[in-house]
Amino acid sequence: MSTIRGARERARIEVTAAIKDEARKQLAADGAAKLSLRAVARELGMVSSALYRYFPSRDDLLTALIVDAYGAVGATAEAARATAGGSTGPHPARWATVACAVRDWALAHPHEYALIYGSPVPGYTAPQDTIGPASRVGLVLIGLIRDAFLSDGLAVPPLAGELRPEAERMAADLAPDLPPAVVAALVAAWAQLFGLISFEVFGQFNRVVEARDLLFRRAAHELAHSVGLLDGQAAVADGASSAGS
């Protein structure tokens, strides 16, 4: 019986992969809003009722594709961090390595990037299942900042007084061990990194920017410095009092 169950499980895995591969082709051709289970089934030579045993609805299939896309870009960021040198620096270069790896993934998988960072799909609400995978790149960036903070490679940036309550709230939610000023700067830098990537993926740089590799790498380094990452090991700015900034 175990041999039969194993064969059935392998078959299910293969069919699931084929369904998702065909769905990705439809995303590339028509966009997520036009994804159709019936069209996927037709292209695979399946009856619709058989496909529903794998994905009961379009939204279930979309969720699987979204989780896969977040997982892929998250794994890319994690691998880049692992190969970007030790945790003691140089910290801006480690940040830039991760940022460039995420950009490379986005350029190589523009339709999957659009699915997770583009316009919302009409009628679709992402379930809780997507939150963990969606957090992976952000957790890598937080990890880079934490490495710098623990090795005296971080200068706490200034924080406007009116932003302090929000910075403290974000720090409590995202990284309670980091100064609120750092977390606020990190969220801004995170958004700007993906803004740069989105401009390139979605064509806003066409006829505007030609040296895109150079622009992105330079911008990534500038954003690293805006968060407070230091090129060399140095004491945290403002001394111990800055830990509460």
mmCIF file of C-alpha atoms in Angstrom:
data_model
loop_
_atom_site.group_PDB
_atom_site.id
_atom_site.type_symbol
_atom_site.label_atom_id
_atom_site.label_comp_id
_atom_site.label_asym_id
_atom_site.label_seq_id
_atom_site.Cartn_x
_atom_site.Cartn_y
_atom_site.Cartn_z
ATOM 1 C CA MET A 1 0.000 0.000 0.000
ATOM 2 C CA SER A 2 2.831 2.424 0.785
ATOM 3 C CA THR A 3 4.155 2.021 -2.766
ATOM 4 C CA ILE A 4 0.728 2.892 -4.202
ATOM 5 C CA ARG A 5 0.384 5.907 -1.891
ATOM 6 C CA GLY A 6 3.868 7.044 -2.872
ATOM 7 C CA ALA A 7 3.048 6.808 -6.571
ATOM 8 C CA ARG A 8 -0.201 8.705 -6.068
ATOM 9 C CA GLU A 9 1.572 11.423 -4.122
ATOM 10 C CA ARG A 10 4.225 11.789 -6.818
ATOM 11 C CA ALA A 11 1.507 12.001 -9.453
ATOM 12 C CA ARG A 12 -0.319 14.663 -7.459
ATOM 13 C CA ILE A 13 2.893 16.688 -7.088
ATOM 14 C CA GLU A 14 3.552 16.453 -10.825
ATOM 15 C CA VAL A 15 0.021 17.486 -11.768
ATOM 16 C CA THR A 16 0.065 20.357 -9.264
ATOM 17 C CA ALA A 17 3.345 21.598 -10.743
ATOM 18 C CA ALA A 18 1.926 21.345 -14.277
ATOM 19 C CA ILE A 19 -1.162 23.322 -13.273
ATOM 20 C CA LYS A 20 0.944 26.084 -11.738
ATOM 21 C CA ASP A 21 3.304 26.175 -14.711
ATOM 22 C CA GLU A 22 0.375 26.620 -17.091
ATOM 23 C CA ALA A 23 -1.135 29.261 -14.813
ATOM 24 C CA ARG A 24 2.150 31.198 -14.912
ATOM 25 C CA LYS A 25 2.022 31.106 -18.709
ATOM 26 C CA GLN A 26 -1.456 32.599 -18.545
ATOM 27 C CA LEU A 27 -0.217 35.282 -16.148
ATOM 28 C CA ALA A 28 2.495 36.215 -18.636
ATOM 29 C CA ALA A 29 0.066 36.281 -21.559
ATOM 30 C CA ASP A 30 -3.061 37.833 -20.056
ATOM 31 C CA GLY A 31 -2.367 39.009 -16.504
ATOM 32 C CA ALA A 32 -3.632 37.726 -13.171
ATOM 33 C CA ALA A 33 -7.087 39.246 -13.535
ATOM 34 C CA LYS A 34 -7.857 36.945 -16.478
ATOM 35 C CA LEU A 35 -6.553 33.749 -14.907
ATOM 36 C CA SER A 36 -9.109 31.000 -15.525
ATOM 37 C CA LEU A 37 -9.223 27.498 -14.123
ATOM 38 C CA ARG A 38 -11.176 26.333 -17.153
ATOM 39 C CA ALA A 39 -8.528 27.719 -19.513
ATOM 40 C CA VAL A 40 -5.750 26.061 -17.499
ATOM 41 C CA ALA A 41 -7.618 22.739 -17.571
ATOM 42 C CA ARG A 42 -8.206 23.038 -21.309
ATOM 43 C CA GLU A 43 -4.530 23.663 -22.047
ATOM 44 C CA LEU A 44 -3.535 20.663 -19.928
ATOM 45 C CA GLY A 45 -6.131 18.384 -21.498
ATOM 46 C CA MET A 46 -7.989 18.011 -18.206
ATOM 47 C CA VAL A 47 -11.676 18.321 -17.438
ATOM 48 C CA SER A 48 -12.438 21.218 -15.113
ATOM 49 C CA SER A 49 -13.807 18.956 -12.410
ATOM 50 C CA ALA A 50 -10.455 17.158 -12.195
ATOM 51 C CA LEU A 51 -8.549 20.421 -11.788
ATOM 52 C CA TYR A 52 -10.893 21.503 -8.981
ATOM 53 C CA ARG A 53 -9.597 18.590 -6.919
ATOM 54 C CA TYR A 54 -6.231 20.347 -6.864
ATOM 55 C CA PHE A 55 -7.382 23.957 -6.641
ATOM 56 C CA PRO A 56 -11.055 24.426 -5.678
ATOM 57 C CA SER A 57 -11.158 28.010 -6.986
ATOM 58 C CA ARG A 58 -9.212 30.583 -8.964
ATOM 59 C CA ASP A 59 -8.301 32.284 -5.706
ATOM 60 C CA ASP A 60 -6.775 29.077 -4.351
ATOM 61 C CA LEU A 61 -4.592 28.831 -7.450
ATOM 62 C CA LEU A 62 -3.647 32.506 -7.216
ATOM 63 C CA THR A 63 -2.694 32.035 -3.573
ATOM 64 C CA ALA A 64 -0.436 29.111 -4.479
ATOM 65 C CA LEU A 65 1.268 31.193 -7.173
ATOM 66 C CA ILE A 66 1.669 34.143 -4.804
ATOM 67 C CA VAL A 67 3.161 31.965 -2.063
ATOM 68 C CA ASP A 68 5.569 30.436 -4.600
ATOM 69 C CA ALA A 69 6.625 33.868 -5.877
ATOM 70 C CA TYR A 70 7.190 35.266 -2.390
ATOM 71 C CA GLY A 71 9.077 32.092 -1.518
ATOM 72 C CA ALA A 72 11.311 32.397 -4.572
ATOM 73 C CA VAL A 73 12.257 36.041 -4.026
ATOM 74 C CA GLY A 74 12.634 35.390 -0.293
ATOM 75 C CA ALA A 75 14.988 32.466 -0.920
ATOM 76 C CA THR A 76 16.958 34.670 -3.313
ATOM 77 C CA ALA A 77 17.385 37.346 -0.650
ATOM 78 C CA GLU A 78 18.341 34.789 2.000
ATOM 79 C CA ALA A 79 20.937 33.201 -0.273
ATOM 80 C CA ALA A 80 22.401 36.601 -1.104
ATOM 81 C CA ARG A 81 22.728 37.458 2.573
ATOM 82 C CA ALA A 82 24.464 34.139 3.235
ATOM 83 C CA THR A 83 27.047 34.801 0.521
ATOM 84 C CA ALA A 84 27.539 38.507 1.236
ATOM 85 C CA GLY A 85 30.317 38.147 3.774
ATOM 86 C CA GLY A 86 30.328 37.859 7.544
ATOM 87 C CA SER A 87 27.898 39.599 9.852
ATOM 88 C CA THR A 88 30.461 42.259 10.809
ATOM 89 C CA GLY A 89 30.506 43.990 7.433
ATOM 90 C CA PRO A 90 31.098 45.817 5.217
ATOM 91 C CA HIS A 91 27.448 46.476 5.918
ATOM 92 C CA PRO A 92 26.430 48.731 2.991
ATOM 93 C CA ALA A 93 27.962 46.216 0.565
ATOM 94 C CA ARG A 94 25.992 43.367 2.172
ATOM 95 C CA TRP A 95 22.786 45.417 1.856
ATOM 96 C CA ALA A 96 23.562 46.187 -1.798
ATOM 97 C CA THR A 97 24.263 42.525 -2.528
ATOM 98 C CA VAL A 98 20.828 41.531 -1.249
ATOM 99 C CA ALA A 99 19.114 44.427 -3.027
ATOM 100 C CA CYS A 100 20.769 43.582 -6.337
ATOM 101 C CA ALA A 101 19.861 39.906 -5.986
ATOM 102 C CA VAL A 102 16.195 40.822 -5.469
ATOM 103 C CA ARG A 103 16.333 43.131 -8.500
ATOM 104 C CA ASP A 104 17.898 40.384 -10.618
ATOM 105 C CA TRP A 105 15.127 37.993 -9.608
ATOM 106 C CA ALA A 106 12.468 40.572 -10.452
ATOM 107 C CA LEU A 107 13.938 41.241 -13.896
ATOM 108 C CA ALA A 108 14.165 37.510 -14.585
ATOM 109 C CA HIS A 109 10.575 36.879 -13.381
ATOM 110 C CA PRO A 110 8.635 40.050 -14.219
ATOM 111 C CA HIS A 111 5.194 38.436 -14.249
ATOM 112 C CA GLU A 112 5.674 36.764 -10.896
ATOM 113 C CA TYR A 113 7.024 40.055 -9.525
ATOM 114 C CA ALA A 114 3.955 41.845 -10.878
ATOM 115 C CA LEU A 115 1.719 39.289 -9.175
ATOM 116 C CA ILE A 116 3.109 40.106 -5.731
ATOM 117 C CA TYR A 117 4.209 43.741 -6.064
ATOM 118 C CA GLY A 118 1.987 45.042 -8.851
ATOM 119 C CA SER A 119 -1.644 46.138 -8.911
ATOM 120 C CA PRO A 120 -4.058 44.131 -6.737
ATOM 121 C CA VAL A 121 -6.011 41.439 -8.554
ATOM 122 C CA PRO A 122 -9.688 42.481 -8.778
ATOM 123 C CA GLY A 123 -11.889 40.381 -6.529
ATOM 124 C CA TYR A 124 -8.982 38.664 -4.767
ATOM 125 C CA THR A 125 -8.135 39.024 -1.086
ATOM 126 C CA ALA A 126 -4.870 37.455 0.041
ATOM 127 C CA PRO A 127 -5.345 35.011 2.937
ATOM 128 C CA GLN A 128 -3.200 34.691 6.044
ATOM 129 C CA ASP A 129 -1.159 31.994 4.277
ATOM 130 C CA THR A 130 0.662 34.675 2.300
ATOM 131 C CA ILE A 131 1.901 36.733 5.264
ATOM 132 C CA GLY A 132 4.833 34.518 6.230
ATOM 133 C CA PRO A 133 6.222 34.160 2.694
ATOM 134 C CA ALA A 134 5.666 37.881 2.044
ATOM 135 C CA SER A 135 7.785 38.740 5.084
ATOM 136 C CA ARG A 136 10.947 36.909 4.018
ATOM 137 C CA VAL A 137 12.695 39.734 2.155
ATOM 138 C CA GLY A 138 11.852 42.187 4.910
ATOM 139 C CA LEU A 139 13.228 39.815 7.535
ATOM 140 C CA VAL A 140 16.473 39.561 5.573
ATOM 141 C CA LEU A 141 16.806 43.358 5.553
ATOM 142 C CA ILE A 142 16.041 43.499 9.274
ATOM 143 C CA GLY A 143 18.676 40.809 9.805
ATOM 144 C CA LEU A 144 21.276 42.880 7.965
ATOM 145 C CA ILE A 145 20.495 45.893 10.137
ATOM 146 C CA ARG A 146 20.605 43.768 13.284
ATOM 147 C CA ASP A 147 24.017 42.357 12.291
ATOM 148 C CA ALA A 148 25.338 45.905 11.925
ATOM 149 C CA PHE A 149 23.763 47.068 15.183
ATOM 150 C CA LEU A 150 25.328 44.208 17.129
ATOM 151 C CA SER A 151 28.781 44.786 15.605
ATOM 152 C CA ASP A 152 28.853 48.570 16.090
ATOM 153 C CA GLY A 153 28.397 49.090 12.367
ATOM 154 C CA LEU A 154 25.288 51.257 12.637
ATOM 155 C CA ALA A 155 24.863 54.987 13.204
ATOM 156 C CA VAL A 156 21.338 55.665 14.423
ATOM 157 C CA PRO A 157 19.767 58.180 12.007
ATOM 158 C CA PRO A 158 17.887 61.259 13.205
ATOM 159 C CA LEU A 159 14.194 60.921 13.921
ATOM 160 C CA ALA A 160 11.703 63.789 13.607
ATOM 161 C CA GLY A 161 9.731 64.300 16.800
ATOM 162 C CA GLU A 162 6.356 63.994 15.110
ATOM 163 C CA LEU A 163 7.356 60.602 13.698
ATOM 164 C CA ARG A 164 8.442 59.136 17.027
ATOM 165 C CA PRO A 165 5.106 57.549 18.036
ATOM 166 C CA GLU A 166 4.789 55.807 14.663
ATOM 167 C CA ALA A 167 8.442 54.769 14.726
ATOM 168 C CA GLU A 168 7.988 53.265 18.177
ATOM 169 C CA ARG A 169 4.881 51.395 17.026
ATOM 170 C CA MET A 170 6.668 50.007 13.968
ATOM 171 C CA ALA A 171 9.684 49.007 16.037
ATOM 172 C CA ALA A 172 7.469 47.159 18.523
ATOM 173 C CA ASP A 173 5.825 45.259 15.672
ATOM 174 C CA LEU A 174 8.822 44.594 13.429
ATOM 175 C CA ALA A 175 12.057 44.641 15.441
ATOM 176 C CA PRO A 176 11.752 45.465 19.157
ATOM 177 C CA ASP A 177 15.520 45.030 19.609
ATOM 178 C CA LEU A 178 16.351 47.876 17.215
ATOM 179 C CA PRO A 179 16.064 51.630 17.844
ATOM 180 C CA PRO A 180 12.783 53.075 16.545
ATOM 181 C CA ALA A 181 14.685 55.621 14.419
ATOM 182 C CA VAL A 182 16.451 52.763 12.626
ATOM 183 C CA VAL A 183 13.214 50.865 12.004
ATOM 184 C CA ALA A 184 11.523 53.968 10.558
ATOM 185 C CA ALA A 185 14.482 54.569 8.239
ATOM 186 C CA LEU A 186 14.509 50.891 7.280
ATOM 187 C CA VAL A 187 10.821 50.889 6.295
ATOM 188 C CA ALA A 188 11.400 53.969 4.121
ATOM 189 C CA ALA A 189 14.484 52.423 2.489
ATOM 190 C CA TRP A 190 12.658 49.125 1.938
ATOM 191 C CA ALA A 191 9.837 50.924 0.130
ATOM 192 C CA GLN A 192 12.289 52.928 -1.980
ATOM 193 C CA LEU A 193 14.211 49.815 -3.004
ATOM 194 C CA PHE A 194 11.055 48.181 -4.303
ATOM 195 C CA GLY A 195 9.997 51.449 -5.906
ATOM 196 C CA LEU A 196 13.215 51.455 -7.928
ATOM 197 C CA ILE A 197 12.729 47.826 -8.903
ATOM 198 C CA SER A 198 9.099 48.401 -9.867
ATOM 199 C CA PHE A 199 9.988 51.414 -12.024
ATOM 200 C CA GLU A 200 12.398 49.238 -13.949
ATOM 201 C CA VAL A 201 10.224 46.122 -14.200
ATOM 202 C CA PHE A 202 7.132 48.073 -15.278
ATOM 203 C CA GLY A 203 8.953 50.216 -17.842
ATOM 204 C CA GLN A 204 8.977 53.650 -16.214
ATOM 205 C CA PHE A 205 12.734 53.932 -16.819
ATOM 206 C CA ASN A 206 12.349 53.426 -20.575
ATOM 207 C CA ARG A 207 13.908 56.391 -22.444
ATOM 208 C CA VAL A 208 14.906 57.844 -19.080
ATOM 209 C CA VAL A 209 17.635 55.683 -17.552
ATOM 210 C CA GLU A 210 20.146 53.740 -19.623
ATOM 211 C CA ALA A 211 22.815 52.806 -17.046
ATOM 212 C CA ARG A 212 20.290 51.009 -14.852
ATOM 213 C CA ASP A 213 22.705 48.626 -13.144
ATOM 214 C CA LEU A 214 24.871 51.541 -12.073
ATOM 215 C CA LEU A 215 21.935 53.639 -10.951
ATOM 216 C CA PHE A 216 20.433 50.851 -8.867
ATOM 217 C CA ARG A 217 23.689 49.852 -7.207
ATOM 218 C CA ARG A 218 24.477 53.462 -6.336
ATOM 219 C CA ALA A 219 20.956 54.019 -5.033
ATOM 220 C CA ALA A 220 21.144 50.829 -2.958
ATOM 221 C CA HIS A 221 24.338 52.068 -1.289
ATOM 222 C CA GLU A 222 22.757 55.455 -0.597
ATOM 223 C CA LEU A 223 19.736 53.794 0.977
ATOM 224 C CA ALA A 224 22.046 51.641 3.099
ATOM 225 C CA HIS A 225 23.643 54.800 4.431
ATOM 226 C CA SER A 226 20.226 56.390 5.032
ATOM 227 C CA VAL A 227 19.415 53.521 7.388
ATOM 228 C CA GLY A 228 22.666 54.146 9.222
ATOM 229 C CA LEU A 229 24.853 51.334 7.898
ATOM 230 C CA LEU A 230 28.529 52.213 8.167
ATOM 231 C CA ASP A 231 31.241 51.260 5.693
ATOM 232 C CA GLY A 232 33.554 50.161 8.494
ATOM 233 C CA GLN A 233 33.114 49.079 12.090
ATOM 234 C CA ALA A 234 32.511 52.128 14.223
ATOM 235 C CA ALA A 235 30.816 53.009 17.437
ATOM 236 C CA VAL A 236 27.074 53.528 17.258
ATOM 237 C CA ALA A 237 26.394 57.230 16.887
ATOM 238 C CA ASP A 238 25.274 59.155 19.973
ATOM 239 C CA GLY A 239 26.479 56.406 22.302
ATOM 240 C CA ALA A 240 24.239 54.352 24.547
ATOM 241 C CA SER A 241 21.550 57.018 24.651
ATOM 242 C CA SER A 242 20.795 56.473 20.957
ATOM 243 C CA ALA A 243 19.470 52.987 21.631
ATOM 244 C CA GLY A 244 16.225 54.618 22.633
ATOM 245 C CA SER A 245 16.090 56.918 19.599
#
